[in-house]
Amino acid sequence: MNYHWNWGILLEPSPDGQGTYLNMLLGGLRWTVLTSLAAWAVALVFGSLVGVMRTLPSWIAVHLGGAYIELFRNIPLLVQLFLWFFVIPELLPHDWGVWVKHLRYGAFYTAVVAIGLYMSARVATQVSAGINALPKGQSMAGTAIGLTPAQTYRYILLPMAYRIVLPPLTSEFLNTIKNTSVALTIGLMELTGAARSMQEFSFHVFEAFTAATVIYLALNAVVTIGMRALERALAVPGFNAAR
Amino acid sequence: MRMTRIIVAGCLAAAFAVPAAAQELTGTLKKIKDTGTITIGYRESSVPFSYLDDNQKPVGFAMDICAAIVAAVKGNLKLDKLEVKYNPVTSATRIPLIANGTVDLECGSTTNNVERQKQVSFTNTHFLTASRFVSKKASNIKSIADLAGKTVVSTSGTTNIRQVTEVNAAKGLNINILPAKDHAEAFLMVETDRAVAFVMDDILLASLVAGSKDPKAYVISDDAFSLPEPYGIMLRREDAPFKAVADGATAALYKSPEIVTLYAKWFQSPIPPKNLNLDVPLGAPLKKAFANPTDSGDPAAY
Amino acid sequence: MFSDFDFGVIWRALPYLFKEGMTFTLTLTAVATVGGVMLGTVIALLRLSSLPVLPKLAAGYVNVMRALPLVLVIFLFYFLMPYVGQWALRTSQPIQVGALSSTIITFTLFEAAYFAEIMRAGIQSIPHGQVAAGYAIGLTYRQVMSYVVLPQAFRNMLPVIFTQTIVLFQDTSLVYVLSITDFLGAASKVAQRDGRLTEMYLFAAAVYFLISFTASMLVKRLQARISIVR
C-alpha cells in the first residue's frame, strides 16, 4: 500500500488553535458524548410516554402511540435531521424561526431533538414490550390496593419494565451514540466530523479515521462494560427478556 | 497473510477489471490505456467552473479544459475510443479520491498551494481568486472584525475554511465556524440566516449571488482572507508522464486565442442553468498566467 | 406558511429523482442485502464452528462493525478500498473503484455484521436434535447445513431479514455525505439548485415513509403467516 503513514501527525498542532490534532479528535469525542447523553434523555422521556400510551386501555391512545412509532421509524434519520434543521424553522412564525436559526449551538440542539425523537420510537417499542411482559396480575394488584392508574404505572409497572428491558435499552443507547455521527451533515463537529476535518486539514486520511475508529471502539467498550454491570445489578430474577 | 490476499483478490476480481500485461507506459496513462476509460471528478456547485446544469450533467469552464486534456490523452495513447466517466467529488473528498485512484482528473475550483502539492499535483493555473466573504446587506457586516462572535459558514475541506479557522484562532474572534458539504449548501445557510457570512473564493461567491433569488440583497466583502490564489486541475503526484500530457494540453490551450473564447463563454456570456451572465472580465494577472502557463502554487508568482 | 409551497418543483424533478436517485437507492439496497445475507451466513457459520481461531475472528468482525457508526465506515471505505484492491491484486497503482461499487462493497461488509447476528440466532433456533439426526443418517457437515439447518433458519428469520432490509434501505441515504446521487442526494441537489428545501425534503420524507411503512406492513403479514417451525 503506497500510503505514507505518519502517526506523529496526531501530535502536531491543528489550525484551529485548540492544540494538536489529537485534541481536535477528543473535542469531537466530547460533542459525541454530550449529544448522545442529551439525545438519550429525550429518547427516554418521549419513548416512555409513548410506550405507556401503547399499553393504556384506550383505543385512541394505543393508535396515537402506534402512529408516532411508525412515523419516526419509517423516515431515515438523515432526512429527519434535515427536516428539523432546514424545514421546521421556515414553517415557524418568522421571529421564532430567526431565533432558532441564530442559536449559537443550533446544530447541537437540532441533533439532540432529531436523534432523541428518532430513538424515542425505538425506546417506546421496548418500554411497551417490557410492560406487556409483566403478568396482568401486577396492574390488577395495583388497582386492588387503591392506586390510580398513574400510580400503578409509576410505582409498579414502570420500575419493573425498565429493569426487564435494560439489555435492549443498552443496545439502543449504543445506537444513539453511533447515530450522533449523522449530525456532521448539519455541521456538528462530533467525532466523525472532527476526523473528517482533521483529514481535510492534514491530508492524513487514514490516521484520522483509524484514530476515530479506535476512539469509537473504546467508547463502545466502556459503555458496554458499564451497562452490563448495571444490568447484572438490576436484573429481575425470573424474567429473561434479554434477546 | 498470503491466503487472505488470495481470497480478497478472488472477491475483488469480479468487481474490477484486472489490468493487462505491462507495457512501457506507467501510472495513470497505463491505466487509461488498459481500461479504455478516464475518470473525471466534478463538483456539484462550483459555478462556472464545474457544476450541474438543468439536466444534472456536469458542465463548466474547468470541464471544458479537461475535455482538451482528455483529447490530448486520447491522441497520445493513439486510442480510437476513450470512455469518459464522471464521479462526483466534494471539497472534502477530492484529495483522497485523487490519491486513491478513484478519479484521474479533478476538474473544478481547487486552489493550488504548496501544502497540497505534497499530496497531489496540479496542471497549469486556470484562474486566480481571493478568499472573501458574502453576507446580507441587511446584516451590515463590513470587515472581518465584524464577524466576531457570529456564526460563519464555509465549505468543509477548502483552503477558505482553513484560513478563517486560522484567523479566528490568531485574532481570538470567537467565530462559530460551521462546515458545509458544498458551496450551494453553504450559501443557503446565509440565505436562510443560519450563518451571517460565507467565506469562499470571491469568484464562486459572485456566481452564487448572481444565481440567488435576490442578488441585490447580498454584498461581497472588501476584506480578503488571502491574496489571489491560483486554481488548477488536480491530478496524482509522482506521475510525470501523465502530468506532461496534461501540462502540454493546457499550455497549448491557454496560449491559443481559443482560451479567450472559452473564457468569454463561461464568464462573459449567459450560462446554464439560469442564463446568467457573470460578466467578469479577464484580468491582467490571469492574462499573464495564460500567456506563460505555470503550475506554481505560490500566490506571489502571479 | 405554506403559501409559497411550489408543487411544480417536485413535479418537474420527478424523472430525475426516480430514474437516477431511486434507481441508485434500490440497486444499492438490493445488492447489499443479498451480499450481506450471504456473507453474514458465512460469518455466522464460522462463528458457530469448532474450527480454531476463526470463531473468534468472526465474532471480532461482527463486534467491531457493530460498534462503528455507518457514516465513519462509508468515509473510510470510500478512501480505503482502492488501496485494498491494489494490495490484493498486487498492482502498481491503487485500483479504481466507482462510487456505486464502492458503496455496494461498504454496505455489504457493514450489513453482513448485522445479518450474521440474525443468521446466528436463526441457526441456533434449530433444535440440536435435528443436527444430530442429520449426522446419524450419514450426512456431512455441509449437507446438514445446506439441507437441514440453513433452509429452516432462513425461513424462520425471513421477517427479521426483511426488517433489517428496511433499515438498510433507510441507511443508504447516508451516501449523501459522499455527494452521490441516491434518492436523497438527488432531492437535495434539486433543493439547493432551486432554493426549494421545504418542498423537496418534505417530499423525500414522504416517499421514504411510504416505502418503508408499506414494506414493514408486508413484513408483519409475512410474520403472521410464517409461524416459527421447530
Coordinates of C-alpha atoms in Angstrom, one line a residue, chain B residues 47 66 71 75 83 106 130 159 165 213 219 245 255 267 271 301:
Chain B
V47 CA -20.2 27.8 -10.8
C66 CA -10.5 18.8 -19.0
A71 CA -8.4 14.7 -26.2
G75 CA -4.2 11.3 -29.1
E83 CA -14.7 6.5 -22.5
E106 CA -10.3 16.7 -10.8
A130 CA -9.0 35.6 -3.4
T159 CA -8.4 26.4 1.9
T165 CA -10.1 28.9 11.3
K213 CA -33.3 34.8 -5.7
V219 CA -22.6 42.1 -0.6
V245 CA 0.4 15.3 -21.3
K255 CA -1.6 30.2 -25.3
F267 CA -17.5 34.4 -17.6
I271 CA -24.6 30.3 -18.8
A301 CA 4.2 34.2 -8.6

